[in-house]
Each structure stands twice: as C-alpha cells, then as structure tokens.
Short mmCIF file of C-alpha atoms in Angstrom, two decimals:
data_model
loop_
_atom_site.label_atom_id
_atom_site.label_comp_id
_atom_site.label_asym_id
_atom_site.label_seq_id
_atom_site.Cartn_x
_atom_site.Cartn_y
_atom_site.Cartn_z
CA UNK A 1 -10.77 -72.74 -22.90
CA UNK A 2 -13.35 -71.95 -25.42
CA UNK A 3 -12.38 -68.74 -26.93
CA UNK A 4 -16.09 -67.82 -27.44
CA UNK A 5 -17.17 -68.39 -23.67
CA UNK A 6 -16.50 -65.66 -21.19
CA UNK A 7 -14.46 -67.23 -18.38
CA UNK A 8 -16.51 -65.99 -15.39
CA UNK A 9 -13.34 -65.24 -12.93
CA UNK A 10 -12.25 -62.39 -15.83
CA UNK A 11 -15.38 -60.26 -14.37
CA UNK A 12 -13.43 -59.73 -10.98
CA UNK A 13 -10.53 -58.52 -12.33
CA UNK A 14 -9.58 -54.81 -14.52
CA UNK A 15 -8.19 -55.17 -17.67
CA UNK A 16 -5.42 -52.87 -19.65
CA UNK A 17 -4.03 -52.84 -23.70
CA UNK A 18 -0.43 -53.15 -24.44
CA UNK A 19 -0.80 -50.93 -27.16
CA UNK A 20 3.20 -51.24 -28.15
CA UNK A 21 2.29 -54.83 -29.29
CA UNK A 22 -1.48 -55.06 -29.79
CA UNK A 23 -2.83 -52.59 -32.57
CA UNK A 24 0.68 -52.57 -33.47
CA UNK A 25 -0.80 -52.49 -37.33
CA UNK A 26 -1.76 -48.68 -36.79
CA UNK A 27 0.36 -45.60 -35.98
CA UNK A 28 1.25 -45.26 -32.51
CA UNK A 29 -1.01 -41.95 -31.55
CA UNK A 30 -3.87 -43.85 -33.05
CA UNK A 31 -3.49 -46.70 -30.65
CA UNK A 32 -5.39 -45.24 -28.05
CA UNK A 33 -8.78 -44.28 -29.67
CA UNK A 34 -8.55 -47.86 -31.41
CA UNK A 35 -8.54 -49.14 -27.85
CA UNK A 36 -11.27 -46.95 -26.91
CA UNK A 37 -13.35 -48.41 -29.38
CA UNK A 38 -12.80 -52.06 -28.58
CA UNK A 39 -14.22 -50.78 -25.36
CA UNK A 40 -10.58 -50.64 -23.41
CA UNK A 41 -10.57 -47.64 -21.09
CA UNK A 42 -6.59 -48.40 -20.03
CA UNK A 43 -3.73 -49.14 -21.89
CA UNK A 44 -0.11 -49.60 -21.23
CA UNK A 45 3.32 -48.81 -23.62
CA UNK A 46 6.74 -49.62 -23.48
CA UNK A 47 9.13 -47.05 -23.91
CA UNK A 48 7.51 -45.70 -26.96
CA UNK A 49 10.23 -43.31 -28.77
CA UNK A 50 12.96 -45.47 -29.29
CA UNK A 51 16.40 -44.73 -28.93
CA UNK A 52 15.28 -41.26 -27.52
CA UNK A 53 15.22 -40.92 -24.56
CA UNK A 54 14.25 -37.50 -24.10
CA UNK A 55 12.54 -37.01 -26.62
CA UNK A 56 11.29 -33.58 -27.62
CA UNK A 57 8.14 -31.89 -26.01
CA UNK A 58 6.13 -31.62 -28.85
CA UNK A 59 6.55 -35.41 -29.13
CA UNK A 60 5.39 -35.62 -25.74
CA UNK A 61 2.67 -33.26 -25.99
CA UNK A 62 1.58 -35.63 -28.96
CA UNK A 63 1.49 -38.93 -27.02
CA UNK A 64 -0.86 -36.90 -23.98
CA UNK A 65 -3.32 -35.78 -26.20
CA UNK A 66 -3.41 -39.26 -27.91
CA UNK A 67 -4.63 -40.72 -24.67
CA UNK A 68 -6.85 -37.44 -23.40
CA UNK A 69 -8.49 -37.20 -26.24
CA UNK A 70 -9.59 -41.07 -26.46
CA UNK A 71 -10.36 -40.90 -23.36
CA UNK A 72 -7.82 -43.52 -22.13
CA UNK A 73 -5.73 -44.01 -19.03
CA UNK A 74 -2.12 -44.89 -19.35
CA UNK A 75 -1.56 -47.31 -16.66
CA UNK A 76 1.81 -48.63 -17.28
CA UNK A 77 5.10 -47.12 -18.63
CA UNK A 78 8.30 -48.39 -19.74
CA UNK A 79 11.53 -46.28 -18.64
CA UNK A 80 14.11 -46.37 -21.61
CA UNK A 81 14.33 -50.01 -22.79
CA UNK A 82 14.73 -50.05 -26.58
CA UNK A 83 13.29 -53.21 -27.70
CA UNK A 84 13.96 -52.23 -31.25
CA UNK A 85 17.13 -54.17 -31.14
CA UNK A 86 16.84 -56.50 -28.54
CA UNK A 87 18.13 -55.08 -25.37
CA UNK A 88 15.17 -55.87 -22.86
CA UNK A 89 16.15 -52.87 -21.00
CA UNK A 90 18.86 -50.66 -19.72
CA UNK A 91 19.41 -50.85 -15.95
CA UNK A 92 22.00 -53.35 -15.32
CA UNK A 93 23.99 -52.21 -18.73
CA UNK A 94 27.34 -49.98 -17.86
CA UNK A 95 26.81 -48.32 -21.57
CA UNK A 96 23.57 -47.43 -20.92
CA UNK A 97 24.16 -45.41 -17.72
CA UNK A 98 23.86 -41.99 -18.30
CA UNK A 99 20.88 -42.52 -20.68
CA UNK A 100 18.69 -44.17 -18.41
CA UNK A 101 19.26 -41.70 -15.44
CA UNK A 102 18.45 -39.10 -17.70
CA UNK A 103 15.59 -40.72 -19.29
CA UNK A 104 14.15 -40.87 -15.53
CA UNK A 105 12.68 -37.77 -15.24
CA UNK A 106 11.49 -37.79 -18.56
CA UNK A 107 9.33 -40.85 -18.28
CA UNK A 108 8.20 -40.51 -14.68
CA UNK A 109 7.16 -36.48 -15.41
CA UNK A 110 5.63 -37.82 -18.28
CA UNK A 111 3.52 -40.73 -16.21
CA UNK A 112 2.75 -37.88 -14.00
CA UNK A 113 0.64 -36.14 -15.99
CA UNK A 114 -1.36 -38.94 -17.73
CA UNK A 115 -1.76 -40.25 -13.69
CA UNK A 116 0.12 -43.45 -14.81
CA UNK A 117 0.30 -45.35 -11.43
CA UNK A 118 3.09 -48.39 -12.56
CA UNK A 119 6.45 -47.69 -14.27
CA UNK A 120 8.30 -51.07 -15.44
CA UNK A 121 12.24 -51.15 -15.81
CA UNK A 122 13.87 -54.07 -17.67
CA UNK A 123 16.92 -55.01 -16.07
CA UNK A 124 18.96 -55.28 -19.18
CA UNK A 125 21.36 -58.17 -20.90
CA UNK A 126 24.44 -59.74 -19.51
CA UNK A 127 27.24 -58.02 -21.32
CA UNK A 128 29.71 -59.57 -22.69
CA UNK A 129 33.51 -58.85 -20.99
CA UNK A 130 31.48 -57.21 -18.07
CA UNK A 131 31.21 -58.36 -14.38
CA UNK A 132 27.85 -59.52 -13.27
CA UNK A 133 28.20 -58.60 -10.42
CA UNK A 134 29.47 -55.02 -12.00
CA UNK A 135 26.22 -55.10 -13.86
CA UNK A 136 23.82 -55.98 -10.54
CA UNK A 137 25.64 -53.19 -8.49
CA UNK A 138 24.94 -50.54 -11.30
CA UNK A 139 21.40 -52.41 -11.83
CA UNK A 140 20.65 -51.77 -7.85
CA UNK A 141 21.69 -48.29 -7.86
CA UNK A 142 19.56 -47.42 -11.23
CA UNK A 143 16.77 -49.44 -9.94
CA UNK A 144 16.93 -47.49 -6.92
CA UNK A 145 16.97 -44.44 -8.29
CA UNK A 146 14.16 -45.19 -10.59
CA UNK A 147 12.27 -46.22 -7.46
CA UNK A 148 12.63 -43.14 -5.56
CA UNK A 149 11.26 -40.97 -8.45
CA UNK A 150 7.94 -43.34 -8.86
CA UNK A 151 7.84 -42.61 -5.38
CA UNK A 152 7.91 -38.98 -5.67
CA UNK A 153 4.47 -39.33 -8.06
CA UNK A 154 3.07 -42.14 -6.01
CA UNK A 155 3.73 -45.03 -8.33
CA UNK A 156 5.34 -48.43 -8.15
CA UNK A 157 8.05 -49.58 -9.72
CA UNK A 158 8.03 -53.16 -11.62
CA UNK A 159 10.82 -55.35 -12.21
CA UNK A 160 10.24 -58.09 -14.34
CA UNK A 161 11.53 -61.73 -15.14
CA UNK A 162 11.91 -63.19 -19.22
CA UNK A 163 11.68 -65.93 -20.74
CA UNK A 164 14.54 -67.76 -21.59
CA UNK A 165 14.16 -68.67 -24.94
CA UNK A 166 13.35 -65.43 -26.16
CA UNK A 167 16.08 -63.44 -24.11
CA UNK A 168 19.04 -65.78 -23.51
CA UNK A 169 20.98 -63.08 -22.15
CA UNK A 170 18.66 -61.92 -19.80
CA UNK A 171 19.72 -62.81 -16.30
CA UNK A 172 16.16 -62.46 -14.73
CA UNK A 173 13.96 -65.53 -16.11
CA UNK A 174 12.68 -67.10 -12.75
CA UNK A 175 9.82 -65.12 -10.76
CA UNK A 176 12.54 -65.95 -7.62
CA UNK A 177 14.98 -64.01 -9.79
CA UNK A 178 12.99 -61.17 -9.64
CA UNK A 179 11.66 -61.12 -6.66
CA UNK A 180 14.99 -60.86 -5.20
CA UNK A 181 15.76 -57.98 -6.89
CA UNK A 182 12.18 -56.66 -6.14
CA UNK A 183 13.41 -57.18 -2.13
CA UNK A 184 16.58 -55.46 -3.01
CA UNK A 185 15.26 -52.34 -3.98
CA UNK A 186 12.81 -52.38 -1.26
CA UNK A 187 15.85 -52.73 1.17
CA UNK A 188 17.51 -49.92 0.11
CA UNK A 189 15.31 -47.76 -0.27
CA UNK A 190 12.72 -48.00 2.36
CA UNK A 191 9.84 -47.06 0.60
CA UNK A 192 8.12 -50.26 -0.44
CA UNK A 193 7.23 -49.39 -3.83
CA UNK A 194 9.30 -51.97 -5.93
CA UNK A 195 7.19 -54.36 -7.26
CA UNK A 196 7.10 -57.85 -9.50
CA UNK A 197 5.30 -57.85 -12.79
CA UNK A 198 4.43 -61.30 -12.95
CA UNK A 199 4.20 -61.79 -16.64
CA UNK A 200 2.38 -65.51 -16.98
CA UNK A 201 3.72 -65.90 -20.67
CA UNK A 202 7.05 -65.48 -19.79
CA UNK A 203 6.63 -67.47 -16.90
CA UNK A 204 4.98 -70.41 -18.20
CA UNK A 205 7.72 -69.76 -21.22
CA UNK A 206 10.40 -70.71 -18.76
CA UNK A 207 8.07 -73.57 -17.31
CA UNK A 208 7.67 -72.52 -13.84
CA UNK A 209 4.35 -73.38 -11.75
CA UNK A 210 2.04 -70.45 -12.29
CA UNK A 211 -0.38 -71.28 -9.64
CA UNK A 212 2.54 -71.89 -7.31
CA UNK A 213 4.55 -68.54 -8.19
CA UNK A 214 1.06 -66.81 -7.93
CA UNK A 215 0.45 -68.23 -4.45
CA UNK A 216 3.86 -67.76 -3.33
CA UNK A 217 4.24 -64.29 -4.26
CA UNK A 218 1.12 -62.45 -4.11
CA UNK A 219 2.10 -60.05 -1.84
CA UNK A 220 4.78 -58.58 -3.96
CA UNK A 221 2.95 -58.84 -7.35
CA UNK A 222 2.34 -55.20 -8.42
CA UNK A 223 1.04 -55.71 -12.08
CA UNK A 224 0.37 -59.18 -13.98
CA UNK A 225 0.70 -59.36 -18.03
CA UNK A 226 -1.22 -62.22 -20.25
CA UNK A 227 -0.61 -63.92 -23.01
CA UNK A 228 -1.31 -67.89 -24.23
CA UNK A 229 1.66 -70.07 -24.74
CA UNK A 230 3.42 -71.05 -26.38
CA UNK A 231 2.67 -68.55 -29.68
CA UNK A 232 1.95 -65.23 -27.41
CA UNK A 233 -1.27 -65.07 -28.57
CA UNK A 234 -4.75 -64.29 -26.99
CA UNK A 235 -6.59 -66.06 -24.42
CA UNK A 236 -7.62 -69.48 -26.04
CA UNK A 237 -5.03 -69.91 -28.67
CA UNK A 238 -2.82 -71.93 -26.30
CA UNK A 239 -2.19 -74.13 -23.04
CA UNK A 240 -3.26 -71.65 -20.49
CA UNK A 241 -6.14 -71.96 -18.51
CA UNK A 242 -7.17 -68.27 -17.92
CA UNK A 243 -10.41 -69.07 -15.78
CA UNK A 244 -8.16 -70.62 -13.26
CA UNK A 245 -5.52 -68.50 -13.33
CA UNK A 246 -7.42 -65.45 -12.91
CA UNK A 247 -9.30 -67.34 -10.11
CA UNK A 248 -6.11 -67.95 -8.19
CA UNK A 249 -5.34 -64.23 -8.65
CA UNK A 250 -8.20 -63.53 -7.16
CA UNK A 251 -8.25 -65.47 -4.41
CA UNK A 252 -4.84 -64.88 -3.55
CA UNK A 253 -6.01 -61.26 -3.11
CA UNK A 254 -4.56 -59.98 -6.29
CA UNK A 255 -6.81 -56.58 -6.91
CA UNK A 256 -4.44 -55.16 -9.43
CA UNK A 257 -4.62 -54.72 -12.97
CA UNK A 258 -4.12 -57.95 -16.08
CA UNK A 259 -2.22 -56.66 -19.08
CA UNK A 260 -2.90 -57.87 -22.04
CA UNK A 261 0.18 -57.91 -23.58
CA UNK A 262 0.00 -60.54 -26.83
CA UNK A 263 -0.25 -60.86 -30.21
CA UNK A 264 -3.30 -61.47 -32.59
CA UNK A 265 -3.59 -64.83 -33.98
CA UNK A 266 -4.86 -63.29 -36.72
CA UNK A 267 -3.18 -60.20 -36.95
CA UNK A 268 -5.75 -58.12 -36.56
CA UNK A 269 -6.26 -56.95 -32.73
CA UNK A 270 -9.90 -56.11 -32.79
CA UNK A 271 -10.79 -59.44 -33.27
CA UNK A 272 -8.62 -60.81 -30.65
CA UNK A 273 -10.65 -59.95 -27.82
CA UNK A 274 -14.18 -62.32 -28.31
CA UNK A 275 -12.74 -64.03 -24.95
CA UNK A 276 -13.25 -60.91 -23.15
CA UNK A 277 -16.77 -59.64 -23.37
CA UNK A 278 -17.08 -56.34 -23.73
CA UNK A 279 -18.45 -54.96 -20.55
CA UNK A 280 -15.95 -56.50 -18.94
CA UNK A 281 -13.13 -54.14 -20.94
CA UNK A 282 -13.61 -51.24 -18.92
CA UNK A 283 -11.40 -51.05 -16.20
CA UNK A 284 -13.30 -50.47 -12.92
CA UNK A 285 -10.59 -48.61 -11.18
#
C-alpha cells in the first residue's frame, strides 16, 4: 500500500493511539496532548505505572488531568501486566495473585472516571514447575473476576492472543486460543462482556489467515490493534494490506475501534501517521 495514499475503507472505521508505544520518545503525561495535536482524539495505555499496582493518588490524579486537559479519551486500559520485564501479563501467574486482584479496583475505578469503555488483561507466561492447568484455573477465576468489575462500569473485558516469536512462553498465540478463553469467561459469568482483541500484528506474526480469523470471529471481536509486519511498524512499512483488511472489518460488521499500536519507522511518531489523513484521526464515537 502506498504509504502516501489514504486507503478509502480507513474512513469507516474510528481510530485510537497506543500511547505506551507510540510517542514513547516523550514523558508519559505528555503523551496525550502530543496525540491531540496529531489530531488523535483517543488513545489507549497499557498498565502505565509499572510494578505498582496501586499506585498512589496523586499519580493517578496526574494521569486524569493528562488526558482532560488534552482533551483526549482513554479508550483502552491495561490491568497490571508489567511489560517492563517481559511478563505479558499477570492472570494465569500463581505469584502474581494477590497483586492483580488488588490492582482490579484500581484500574477499573480509574477507567471509570476517564469513561474508558475496554479494559485488556494479558493472560500471563507458562511458569516454569507450575501446572497449566493450575495456571488456567487461577487464569479463569482472575479473568472472571476482572470481568465482573468491567461489568460493574459498563465495559468489556479483552483477552488477547501473542505472537509466538516474541512471547514463547505465552500460551495464547492462536485467535482460537483466545477465543476459547473469551467463551470461558462468558460461561461463567453470564454477563457477555469478555471479549477478543484481535491484534492483526500478532496474528499475522503467528501466520494465521487474517481475513479468515476476521470472518470467523466477528462476533466476539471487542477491540482490533494494527501494526505492519513483520517490523511492527506503521501502515505501509510491511506485508499488510490495510485497505482490505479494514474492508473485511467492515463488512463483517466490525463498528469498534482500530488501535494503533506500532512503532515508528523512523522513530519519530508524528511522522508515522501520513497513511492516515488527518480528518480521519478523530474518532467519531
């Protein structure tokens, strides 16, 4: 795809910033008016504090004004996952237990009040000397959990497949995989609100059939991520054709938001977005 041409199926769909990995080259509370002025009136984090997982108010307080102040919606949230060191999440990881139930309320009071509609849970690596079938029992009951307090602020809960190259100890790297776990917390619950993130990067990473996973699961994709393969760059850097893709979202009924959750080619994320035109940044709903 030509990187200067707009693809015309982007126009039908509402785009959000990853701002834990794109304008990664400024402070985190500046991330949101950067976005703002790229034009970007949502944005999404991972867990953005680290090893804390209740961290302190005024911390808080910090990130909320951040976004008020630009005048940006937070649209997606990470519970605790700790990327920092290469967990890819919590849920399913016996050690991690207590922290993540405790980090619940913290993360879903704090998508409450910035009307964040989509909180994302990483499932968490296999664990060496542990069970896996020790670590999907704990995983279900977290998940659950976590589910039942999105619930209680009338947001969804994603659960998302890896790639296996990047996360070789990550037991969810087929859209199936997830899914499954996506019906399991549905099950138990009742409420419906477990979701898939259907991340096409990681995806395509692992060498599935996008237009197949996207037509076979569009009724249980809750949020889709972007980025080109195989560097994680923008649009247009790779083998992905976005036009299509985002055609097939469409047409499979996909109304949801695109995350755009990549990394500059050149390192500098203001000049990553030429294949998005600008009035097309603001997300319509």
């Amino acid at each position: 795809m030509d990187v200067a041409a707009e693809p015309s199926a982007a126009a039908r769909h509402s785009f959000t910033v990853n701002l834990s990995i794109l304008f990664g080259e400024l402070p985190l509370l500046e991330r949101p008016a950067a976005a703002a002025a790229a034009g970007f009136t949502a944005a999404e984090l991972w867990w953005p504090f680290g090893e804390q997982y209740d961290p302190s108010e005024a911390e808080l307080d910090a990130l909320r004004k951040a976004f008020t102040d630009a005048g940006v919606r937070l649209t997606g949230l990470n519970f605790l996952d700790d990327l920092s060191w290469g967990a890819r999440g919590a849920v399913s990881v016996p050690s991690e237990r207590d922290r993540f139930r405790a980090n619940v309320p913290v993360t879903v009071a704090l998508a409450a009040s910035l009307g964040t509609p989509a909180l994302n849970a990483l499932y968490g690596n296999r664990v060496e000397g542990v069970d896996p079938a020790e670590q999907d029992a704990l995983a279900l009951e977290n998940l659950v959990l976590a589910a039942r307090a999105a619930h209680g602020i009338g947001a969804i809960l994603l659960v998302e497949a890896l790639n296996r190259p990047e996360s070789p100890d990550y037991p969810l790297v087929s859209a199936a995989a997830a899914v499954e776990v996506v019906d399991k917390v549905n099950a138990a619950t009742g409420l419906g609100n477990a979701k898939f993130l259907c991340d096409l990067y990681h995806l395509a990473r692992n060498g599935e059939d996008l237009a197949a996973v996207i037509d076979t699961y569009a009724d249980r994709i809750g949020h889709v991520q972007i980025a080109d393969t195989p560097g994680r760059n923008e649009p247009g850097t790779g083998e992905l054709d976005f036009e299509d893709l985002f055609a097939r979202l469409t047409a499979a009924g996909y109304t949801g938001r695109i995350g755009l959750e990549y990394r500059p080619s050149t390192g500098v994320s203001a000049d990553s977005f030429e294949w998005l035109a600008r009035e097309h940044r603001a997300a319509v709903r």
